Tab-separated table of C-alpha atoms in Angstrom:
chain	number	residue	atom	x	y	z
A	1	MET	CA	158.125	128.648	107.745
A	2	ALA	CA	154.797	130.322	106.976
A	3	GLU	CA	156.505	132.613	104.433
A	4	SER	CA	158.116	129.604	102.841
A	5	LEU	CA	154.714	127.881	102.420
A	6	GLU	CA	153.426	131.111	100.883
A	7	ALA	CA	156.320	131.052	98.413
A	8	THR	CA	155.406	127.433	97.599
A	9	ARG	CA	151.783	128.334	96.945
A	10	SER	CA	152.834	131.263	94.819
A	11	ALA	CA	155.169	129.074	92.740
A	12	LEU	CA	152.445	126.436	92.443
A	13	ARG	CA	150.025	128.994	90.975
A	14	GLU	CA	152.543	129.790	88.297
A	15	GLU	CA	153.624	126.231	87.538
A	16	SER	CA	150.727	123.932	88.077
A	17	ARG	CA	149.581	124.060	84.437
A	18	GLY	CA	152.987	123.091	83.179
A	19	LEU	CA	153.290	120.323	85.768
A	20	LEU	CA	149.846	118.880	84.953
A	21	ALA	CA	150.852	118.715	81.287
A	22	ARG	CA	153.554	116.203	82.117
A	23	ARG	CA	153.012	112.530	81.648
A	24	ASN	CA	151.347	110.670	84.575
A	25	VAL	CA	150.804	113.828	86.640
A	26	VAL	CA	147.141	113.903	87.808
A	27	ALA	CA	147.233	116.478	90.629
A	28	THR	CA	149.422	119.231	92.064
A	29	GLY	CA	149.253	120.861	95.475
A	30	ALA	CA	151.255	122.584	98.180
A	31	GLY	CA	152.311	120.309	101.064
A	32	TYR	CA	155.260	119.134	103.136
A	33	LYS	CA	157.906	116.952	101.610
A	34	VAL	CA	158.005	113.336	102.630
A	35	THR	CA	161.542	111.851	102.930
A	36	SER	CA	162.145	108.211	103.808
A	37	GLY	CA	158.462	107.816	104.569
A	38	LYS	CA	158.418	110.681	107.112
A	39	ARG	CA	156.827	114.045	106.658
A	40	THR	CA	159.412	116.813	106.963
A	41	ARG	CA	158.854	120.529	107.635
A	42	THR	CA	159.997	121.496	104.162
A	43	PRO	CA	157.161	123.002	102.134
A	44	CYS	CA	157.077	121.662	98.607
A	45	ILE	CA	154.973	121.306	95.484
A	46	VAL	CA	153.484	117.815	95.583
A	47	CYS	CA	152.853	116.179	92.199
A	48	SER	CA	150.494	113.171	92.331
A	49	VAL	CA	151.199	110.660	89.548
A	50	THR	CA	149.271	107.650	88.294
A	51	ARG	CA	152.525	105.684	88.427
A	52	LYS	CA	156.113	106.514	89.465
A	53	MET	CA	158.592	105.848	86.712
A	54	PRO	CA	162.405	106.127	86.597
A	55	ALA	CA	163.465	109.424	85.043
A	56	SER	CA	165.377	107.385	82.441
A	57	GLU	CA	162.075	106.069	81.046
A	58	LEU	CA	160.576	109.531	80.730
A	59	SER	CA	161.341	112.192	78.150
A	60	ALA	CA	163.143	115.204	79.656
A	61	ALA	CA	160.011	117.323	79.227
A	62	ASP	CA	157.978	114.898	81.403
A	63	VAL	CA	160.393	114.687	84.329
A	64	VAL	CA	159.286	116.674	87.397
A	65	PRO	CA	162.373	118.778	88.356
A	66	ALA	CA	163.673	118.459	91.898
A	67	THR	CA	163.102	122.210	92.438
A	68	ILE	CA	160.992	124.800	90.666
A	69	ARG	CA	161.559	128.545	91.245
A	70	GLY	CA	163.659	127.571	94.239
A	71	VAL	CA	160.837	125.461	95.736
A	72	ALA	CA	161.303	121.711	96.370
A	73	THR	CA	159.003	119.207	94.671
A	74	ASP	CA	157.768	115.820	95.750
A	75	VAL	CA	156.279	113.056	93.586
A	76	ILE	CA	153.791	110.623	95.095
A	77	GLU	CA	151.955	107.763	93.445
A	78	THR	CA	148.187	108.022	93.870
A	79	GLY	CA	147.008	106.027	90.887
A	80	PRO	CA	144.309	107.434	88.647
A	81	ILE	CA	141.874	109.799	90.418
A	82	ARG	CA	138.276	109.085	89.565
A	83	ALA	CA	135.091	110.981	90.319
A	84	PHE	CA	133.143	109.093	92.994
A	85	GLN	CA	130.664	106.922	91.162
A	86	PRO	CA	127.341	106.540	92.905
A	87	PRO	CA	126.246	102.908	93.288
A	88	THR	CA	123.053	103.598	91.290
A	89	GLY	CA	125.075	104.108	88.110
A	90	ARG	CA	126.093	101.651	85.379
A	91	PHE	CA	129.219	99.690	86.180
A	92	ARG	CA	131.263	97.530	83.799
A	93	PRO	CA	132.703	95.530	85.260
A	94	ALA	CA	130.044	95.560	87.964
A	95	PRO	CA	131.243	94.981	91.557
A	96	GLY	CA	129.153	94.086	94.618
A	97	GLY	CA	127.330	97.020	96.230
A	98	VAL	CA	125.831	98.505	93.070
A	99	SER	CA	122.268	98.676	91.706
A	100	ILE	CA	120.884	95.575	90.086
A	101	GLY	CA	117.465	94.054	89.510
A	102	HIS	CA	115.103	91.741	87.618
A	103	ARG	CA	113.479	93.678	84.794
A	104	ASP	CA	110.094	93.715	86.628
A	105	ILE	CA	111.322	95.120	89.990
A	106	THR	CA	112.622	98.558	91.036
A	107	ALA	CA	116.207	98.045	92.105
A	108	GLY	CA	118.249	96.232	94.706
A	109	THR	CA	121.942	95.622	95.364
A	110	LEU	CA	124.358	93.212	93.728
A	111	GLY	CA	125.708	91.184	96.681
A	112	CYS	CA	128.895	89.590	95.413
A	113	LEU	CA	130.197	86.880	93.088
A	114	VAL	CA	129.955	83.203	94.057
A	115	ARG	CA	131.211	80.007	92.391
A	116	LYS	CA	129.224	77.006	91.250
A	117	GLY	CA	130.557	74.217	89.038
A	118	GLY	CA	133.675	76.251	88.229
A	119	GLU	CA	131.671	79.260	87.033
A	120	SER	CA	131.053	82.696	88.539
A	121	PHE	CA	127.528	83.846	89.321
A	122	ILE	CA	125.996	87.074	90.705
A	123	LEU	CA	124.483	86.570	94.159
A	124	SER	CA	121.578	88.684	95.387
A	125	ASN	CA	118.125	88.248	96.887
A	126	ASN	CA	115.235	86.300	95.435
A	127	HIS	CA	113.181	89.536	95.746
A	128	VAL	CA	115.798	91.390	93.727
A	129	LEU	CA	116.774	88.840	91.025
A	130	ALA	CA	113.622	86.643	90.982
A	131	ASN	CA	110.901	89.155	91.819
A	132	SER	CA	109.848	87.303	95.021
A	133	ASN	CA	109.249	83.916	93.304
A	134	ALA	CA	107.422	85.519	90.298
A	135	ALA	CA	110.317	85.294	87.843
A	136	ALA	CA	111.183	82.487	85.409
A	137	ILE	CA	114.616	80.957	85.137
A	138	GLY	CA	116.499	82.748	82.349
A	139	ASP	CA	114.766	86.083	82.916
A	140	PRO	CA	116.952	89.123	82.195
A	141	ILE	CA	118.731	90.940	85.034
A	142	LEU	CA	119.622	94.592	84.574
A	143	GLN	CA	122.550	96.671	86.021
A	144	PRO	CA	121.589	99.263	87.044
A	145	GLY	CA	118.125	98.082	88.065
A	146	PRO	CA	115.031	99.479	86.286
A	147	HIS	CA	114.396	102.198	88.916
A	148	ASP	CA	117.935	103.518	88.300
A	149	GLY	CA	117.379	103.759	84.583
A	150	GLY	CA	118.498	100.275	83.545
A	151	THR	CA	116.974	99.105	80.276
A	152	LEU	CA	116.856	95.701	78.618
A	153	ALA	CA	118.450	97.173	75.468
A	154	ASN	CA	121.476	98.675	77.178
A	155	ASP	CA	121.947	97.215	80.622
A	156	HIS	CA	121.173	93.490	80.425
A	157	ILE	CA	124.043	92.011	82.463
A	158	ALA	CA	122.933	88.510	83.393
A	159	ASN	CA	120.094	85.957	83.365
A	160	LEU	CA	118.392	84.423	86.387
A	161	GLU	CA	120.011	81.052	87.044
A	162	ALA	CA	118.349	79.792	90.240
A	163	PHE	CA	116.483	81.003	93.298
A	164	VAL	CA	115.407	79.693	96.674
A	165	PRO	CA	111.612	80.058	96.788
A	166	ILE	CA	110.265	82.119	99.652
A	167	SER	CA	107.399	80.568	101.660
A	168	PHE	CA	104.867	83.225	102.547
A	169	VAL	CA	102.840	82.986	105.727
A	170	ALA	CA	99.683	84.928	104.883
A	171	PRO	CA	97.699	84.755	101.676
A	172	GLU	CA	97.354	87.935	99.683
A	173	PRO	CA	94.047	89.778	100.046
A	174	PRO	CA	91.420	88.774	97.465
A	175	SER	CA	91.691	91.961	95.432
A	176	GLU	CA	95.456	91.466	95.150
A	177	CYS	CA	94.910	87.870	94.125
A	178	GLY	CA	92.607	88.907	91.282
A	179	PHE	CA	95.204	91.322	90.090
A	180	ALA	CA	97.988	88.716	90.466
A	181	GLN	CA	95.989	86.228	88.483
A	182	ALA	CA	95.425	88.747	85.700
A	183	VAL	CA	99.166	89.533	85.671
A	184	ILE	CA	100.059	85.799	85.652
A	185	ALA	CA	97.652	85.152	82.769
A	186	LEU	CA	99.161	88.045	80.813
A	187	LEU	CA	102.707	86.865	81.479
A	188	ASN	CA	101.872	83.330	80.415
A	189	ALA	CA	100.236	84.638	77.246
A	190	GLY	CA	103.515	86.470	76.608
A	191	CYS	CA	105.454	83.267	77.191
A	192	ARG	CA	103.355	81.415	74.640
A	193	VAL	CA	103.864	84.227	72.094
A	194	ILE	CA	107.641	84.076	72.484
A	195	GLY	CA	107.559	80.275	72.497
A	196	SER	CA	109.077	80.017	75.942
A	197	GLY	CA	108.462	76.680	77.722
A	198	THR	CA	108.339	78.485	81.020
A	199	ARG	CA	104.985	79.221	82.645
A	200	TYR	CA	104.367	81.508	85.547
A	201	ARG	CA	102.252	80.372	88.431
A	202	ILE	CA	101.057	81.736	91.727
A	203	VAL	CA	103.298	80.213	94.320
A	204	SER	CA	101.532	77.980	96.772
A	205	ILE	CA	101.132	79.591	100.152
A	206	GLN	CA	102.464	77.518	103.030
A	207	GLN	CA	104.083	78.158	106.361
A	208	THR	CA	107.597	76.795	106.143
A	209	PRO	CA	110.346	78.730	107.865
A	210	ASN	CA	112.741	80.447	105.466
A	211	LEU	CA	116.465	80.680	106.034
A	212	VAL	CA	117.373	82.831	103.070
A	213	ASP	CA	116.070	85.256	100.470
A	214	ALA	CA	118.585	84.396	97.778
A	215	ALA	CA	119.113	83.873	94.093
A	216	ILE	CA	121.922	83.719	91.555
A	217	ALA	CA	122.258	85.049	88.010
A	218	ARG	CA	124.586	83.984	85.273
A	219	PRO	CA	126.584	86.903	83.782
A	220	LEU	CA	126.325	87.195	79.983
A	221	ALA	CA	130.064	87.848	79.920
A	222	ALA	CA	132.704	87.051	82.565
A	223	ALA	CA	134.299	90.472	81.988
A	224	SER	CA	131.055	92.349	82.886
A	225	VAL	CA	131.450	91.596	86.598
A	226	ILE	CA	134.317	91.954	89.078
A	227	ASP	CA	134.977	90.007	92.298
A	228	GLU	CA	135.103	92.919	94.712
A	229	ILE	CA	132.763	95.206	96.683
A	230	HIS	CA	132.323	98.863	95.713
A	231	GLY	CA	134.016	101.001	98.370
A	232	ILE	CA	135.310	97.977	100.338
A	233	GLY	CA	137.490	95.963	97.963
A	234	ALA	CA	138.230	92.229	97.812
A	235	ILE	CA	136.380	89.802	100.113
A	236	GLN	CA	138.781	88.010	102.444
A	237	GLY	CA	137.016	84.679	103.000
A	238	THR	CA	133.947	84.039	105.137
A	239	VAL	CA	133.163	84.029	108.845
A	240	GLN	CA	130.219	82.926	110.984
A	241	GLY	CA	128.267	85.873	112.290
A	242	ALA	CA	128.287	86.241	116.099
A	243	LEU	CA	126.838	88.491	118.767
A	244	GLY	CA	128.817	91.729	119.074
A	245	MET	CA	130.575	91.441	115.703
A	246	ARG	CA	131.270	94.769	114.006
A	247	VAL	CA	130.073	94.610	110.394
A	248	GLN	CA	130.047	96.767	107.253
A	249	LYS	CA	128.167	96.768	104.009
A	250	SER	CA	128.117	98.645	100.711
A	251	GLY	CA	124.619	99.100	99.225
A	252	ARG	CA	122.778	100.796	96.419
A	253	THR	CA	120.866	103.248	98.615
A	254	THR	CA	122.966	104.113	101.652
A	255	GLY	CA	126.404	103.233	100.359
A	256	LEU	CA	129.036	102.197	102.873
A	257	THR	CA	127.706	101.869	106.396
A	258	THR	CA	128.798	100.018	109.551
A	259	GLY	CA	126.917	98.380	112.378
A	260	GLU	CA	127.022	95.695	115.049
A	261	ILE	CA	125.320	92.294	115.310
A	262	LEU	CA	122.930	92.850	118.216
A	263	GLN	CA	120.953	89.593	118.046
A	264	VAL	CA	121.517	86.079	116.701
A	265	ASP	CA	119.072	83.132	116.354
A	266	VAL	CA	116.483	85.658	115.264
A	267	THR	CA	113.059	84.537	114.066
A	268	VAL	CA	111.386	87.422	112.251
A	269	ASN	CA	108.265	88.190	110.241
A	270	VAL	CA	109.149	90.222	107.121
A	271	GLN	CA	106.627	92.100	104.973
A	272	TYR	CA	107.104	91.785	101.249
A	273	GLY	CA	104.052	93.762	100.197
A	274	PRO	CA	100.478	94.300	101.310
A	275	GLY	CA	99.436	91.205	103.215
A	276	GLN	CA	102.480	89.285	102.057
A	277	VAL	CA	104.569	88.133	105.028
A	278	ALA	CA	107.340	85.556	105.242
A	279	GLN	CA	108.866	84.210	108.433
A	280	PHE	CA	112.612	83.700	108.576
A	281	THR	CA	114.580	81.770	111.247
A	282	ASP	CA	118.259	81.779	112.316
A	283	GLN	CA	118.839	85.346	111.122
A	284	LEU	CA	121.319	87.949	112.300
A	285	LEU	CA	120.019	91.334	113.474
A	286	ALA	CA	122.126	94.488	113.347
A	287	GLY	CA	121.326	98.093	114.189
A	288	ALA	CA	120.053	100.458	111.495
A	289	MET	CA	122.509	100.327	108.575
A	290	SER	CA	120.264	100.078	105.574
A	291	GLN	CA	117.191	101.282	103.684
A	292	GLY	CA	115.043	100.128	100.799
A	293	GLY	CA	117.208	99.214	97.814
A	294	ASP	CA	120.109	98.035	99.922
A	295	SER	CA	119.053	94.393	99.644
A	296	ASP	CA	121.109	92.309	98.971
A	297	SER	CA	124.290	93.968	100.177
A	298	ALA	CA	127.027	91.600	101.216
A	299	VAL	CA	127.721	92.053	104.958
A	300	LEU	CA	131.361	91.745	105.972
A	301	ASP	CA	133.222	91.966	109.283
A	302	GLU	CA	136.033	94.484	109.817
A	303	GLN	CA	138.526	92.069	108.275
A	304	LYS	CA	136.364	91.992	105.071
A	305	ARG	CA	135.206	88.437	105.712
A	306	LEU	CA	131.776	87.714	104.331
A	307	THR	CA	129.265	86.856	107.031
A	308	GLY	CA	125.837	87.417	105.530
A	309	LEU	CA	123.421	89.008	103.076
A	310	LEU	CA	121.284	91.955	104.048
A	311	PHE	CA	117.694	91.558	102.892
A	312	ALA	CA	115.280	93.375	105.231
A	313	GLY	CA	115.008	95.875	107.999
A	314	SER	CA	112.904	98.263	110.080
A	315	ASP	CA	113.540	101.860	111.085
A	316	SER	CA	116.018	100.749	113.719
A	317	THR	CA	117.222	97.309	112.555
A	318	THR	CA	118.759	95.451	109.681
A	319	ILE	CA	118.090	91.737	109.092
A	320	ILE	CA	120.809	89.542	107.599
A	321	ASN	CA	120.774	85.966	106.204
A	322	ARG	CA	123.703	83.876	107.434
A	323	ILE	CA	126.078	83.315	104.499
A	324	GLU	CA	126.460	79.609	105.387
A	325	HIS	CA	122.727	79.144	104.837
A	326	VAL	CA	122.861	81.058	101.536
A	327	PHE	CA	125.729	78.900	100.273
A	328	GLY	CA	124.007	75.693	101.448
A	329	ALA	CA	120.647	76.543	99.889
A	330	LEU	CA	122.100	77.517	96.541
A	331	GLY	CA	124.966	74.994	96.449
A	332	VAL	CA	127.517	77.781	95.858
A	333	THR	CA	130.883	78.692	97.359
A	334	ARG	CA	133.174	81.702	97.366
B	1	MET	CA	123.219	71.467	133.152
B	2	PRO	CA	120.745	74.305	132.751
B	3	PRO	CA	119.296	74.625	129.266
B	4	SER	CA	121.064	76.995	126.838
B	5	ILE	CA	119.394	80.252	125.942
B	6	GLN	CA	118.901	78.943	122.401
B	7	GLU	CA	117.023	75.898	123.747
B	8	VAL	CA	114.815	78.102	125.953
B	9	LYS	CA	114.129	80.549	123.102
B	10	ALA	CA	113.267	77.698	120.733
B	11	ARG	CA	110.819	76.248	123.293
B	12	HIS	CA	108.942	79.499	123.821
B	13	GLU	CA	109.283	81.195	120.487
B	14	ALA	CA	106.066	80.175	118.789
B	15	ARG	CA	104.047	81.372	121.788
B	16	LEU	CA	105.918	84.706	121.884
B	17	MET	CA	105.539	85.278	118.139
B	18	GLU	CA	101.756	84.806	118.425
B	19	LYS	CA	101.326	87.874	120.637
B	20	PRO	CA	99.914	90.952	118.820
B	21	GLY	CA	102.611	93.110	117.264
B	22	VAL	CA	105.562	90.769	117.844
B	23	VAL	CA	107.725	90.822	114.698
B	24	ALA	CA	110.896	89.132	115.941
B	25	VAL	CA	112.381	87.026	118.730
B	26	GLY	CA	116.129	86.637	119.041
B	27	VAL	CA	119.091	86.149	121.375
B	28	GLY	CA	120.864	89.348	122.354
B	29	ARG	CA	122.082	91.196	125.414
B	30	ASP	CA	120.297	93.302	128.015
B	31	ALA	CA	121.518	96.721	129.178
B	32	ASP	CA	123.963	95.037	131.568
B	33	GLY	CA	125.493	92.927	128.779
B	34	ARG	CA	123.940	89.664	129.921
B	35	GLN	CA	122.446	87.250	127.403
B	36	ALA	CA	118.722	87.819	127.038
B	37	ILE	CA	115.802	86.809	124.896
B	38	ILE	CA	114.818	89.927	122.906
B	39	VAL	CA	111.229	90.328	121.785
B	40	SER	CA	110.730	93.033	119.103
B	41	LEU	CA	107.432	94.867	118.441
B	42	ASP	CA	106.137	96.713	115.441
B	43	ARG	CA	105.002	99.623	117.659
B	44	GLU	CA	104.344	100.352	121.313
B	45	ARG	CA	101.848	97.714	122.530
B	46	PRO	CA	101.056	97.997	126.257
B	47	ASP	CA	98.960	94.811	126.293
B	48	THR	CA	101.654	92.742	124.655
B	49	ARG	CA	104.312	94.184	126.939
B	50	ALA	CA	102.191	93.401	129.960
B	51	ALA	CA	101.716	89.809	128.785
B	52	MET	CA	105.450	89.153	128.383
B	53	PRO	CA	107.269	87.189	131.019
B	54	GLU	CA	110.271	88.959	132.606
B	55	VAL	CA	112.237	85.738	132.862
B	56	LEU	CA	112.051	82.428	130.951
B	57	GLU	CA	113.796	79.439	132.572
B	58	GLY	CA	116.388	81.749	134.112
B	59	TYR	CA	116.981	83.987	131.099
B	60	ALA	CA	115.881	87.625	131.061
B	61	VAL	CA	113.266	88.646	128.465
B	62	ARG	CA	113.602	92.186	127.057
B	63	VAL	CA	110.912	93.873	124.924
B	64	GLN	CA	111.803	96.603	122.404
B	65	VAL	CA	110.040	98.450	119.556
B	66	ILE	CA	111.855	98.204	116.226
B	67	GLY	CA	108.988	99.053	113.837
B	68	PRO	CA	107.629	96.851	111.055
B	69	VAL	CA	110.308	94.783	109.239
B	70	ARG	CA	110.148	95.053	105.458
B	71	ALA	CA	112.073	93.429	102.660
B	72	GLN	CA	114.492	96.059	101.389
């Protein structure tokens, strides 16, 4: 048998160029032939094709012969083979799990698509799409986010549609406030120049418990987004998060990771910047499965049902908004 | 009917969150798999640990260090 596999490899070396020149063939290799769904002990040359077609629809030169140099062949359908695309790249259409951000932030993660009034919107965090309350409705959203090279000229994918304001617990330190006021004044001057009716303001500081860090953006074109999650696929409905649930997410920074919901009914103080803290209630807490830039990854269970939106974490934990609160606060559905 | 762990947590939460270094309070499980109120700290805080009750209205209280929680 070993000799026979050697013969197969030898034949493959001679023939792979000719096989790869045939229509639909995307890969060749030495393997064992699969007959009626079962792997046999017959070594063969395996041709991977984008799509299996009847020999009658192919020209004679494109048909993979049953044997080559006395070695059996097998044809399997793999679909097109693509280089793995890192989530920090530019995606069109853009799925959930890839880099996105308001033009004034670094970068976060596109959560998923949601529906409102019969239209599709991009769902992510307030701190990703609305710059932690600082953005104006209609502001441009870039994919990839600015930190990943996204520019307004080339990567403008959507405009901010709505956000749930975050209530911060502690006021910013005085020095920060002075800076913030200067920035706000500058931004408002810019608004007047471009004739925008929107004015920026420093958000009033009050202690109201938050349930979500969420916002939606309206895609400029329906074809620029796709209703699936990078590396996971289509979302299969929603489910309420519960203690012990195994979950997975696909995010800009750490890609596809898994974890377990270790706490429910969590009240947590989250830092948004120096001296800027917001308290959230009724959160889910999972083990470490994220880092900066992974907000706002959609969190799904093992059956790919959407259960929450990742928005914060520590070295050993990940904090997740319940999806039912996100949908309720924004008036959206799947 | 004894109160649920959610009710007990809700009753004591504000007081627990006020202790220095407490960043989160939630409902989880202890090492034996029993429901417990989990208090999370930003770093090791002996004084806060010492001030924590071991049991609240029949439910175990567990203290753990998770580090500061930041928006990601």
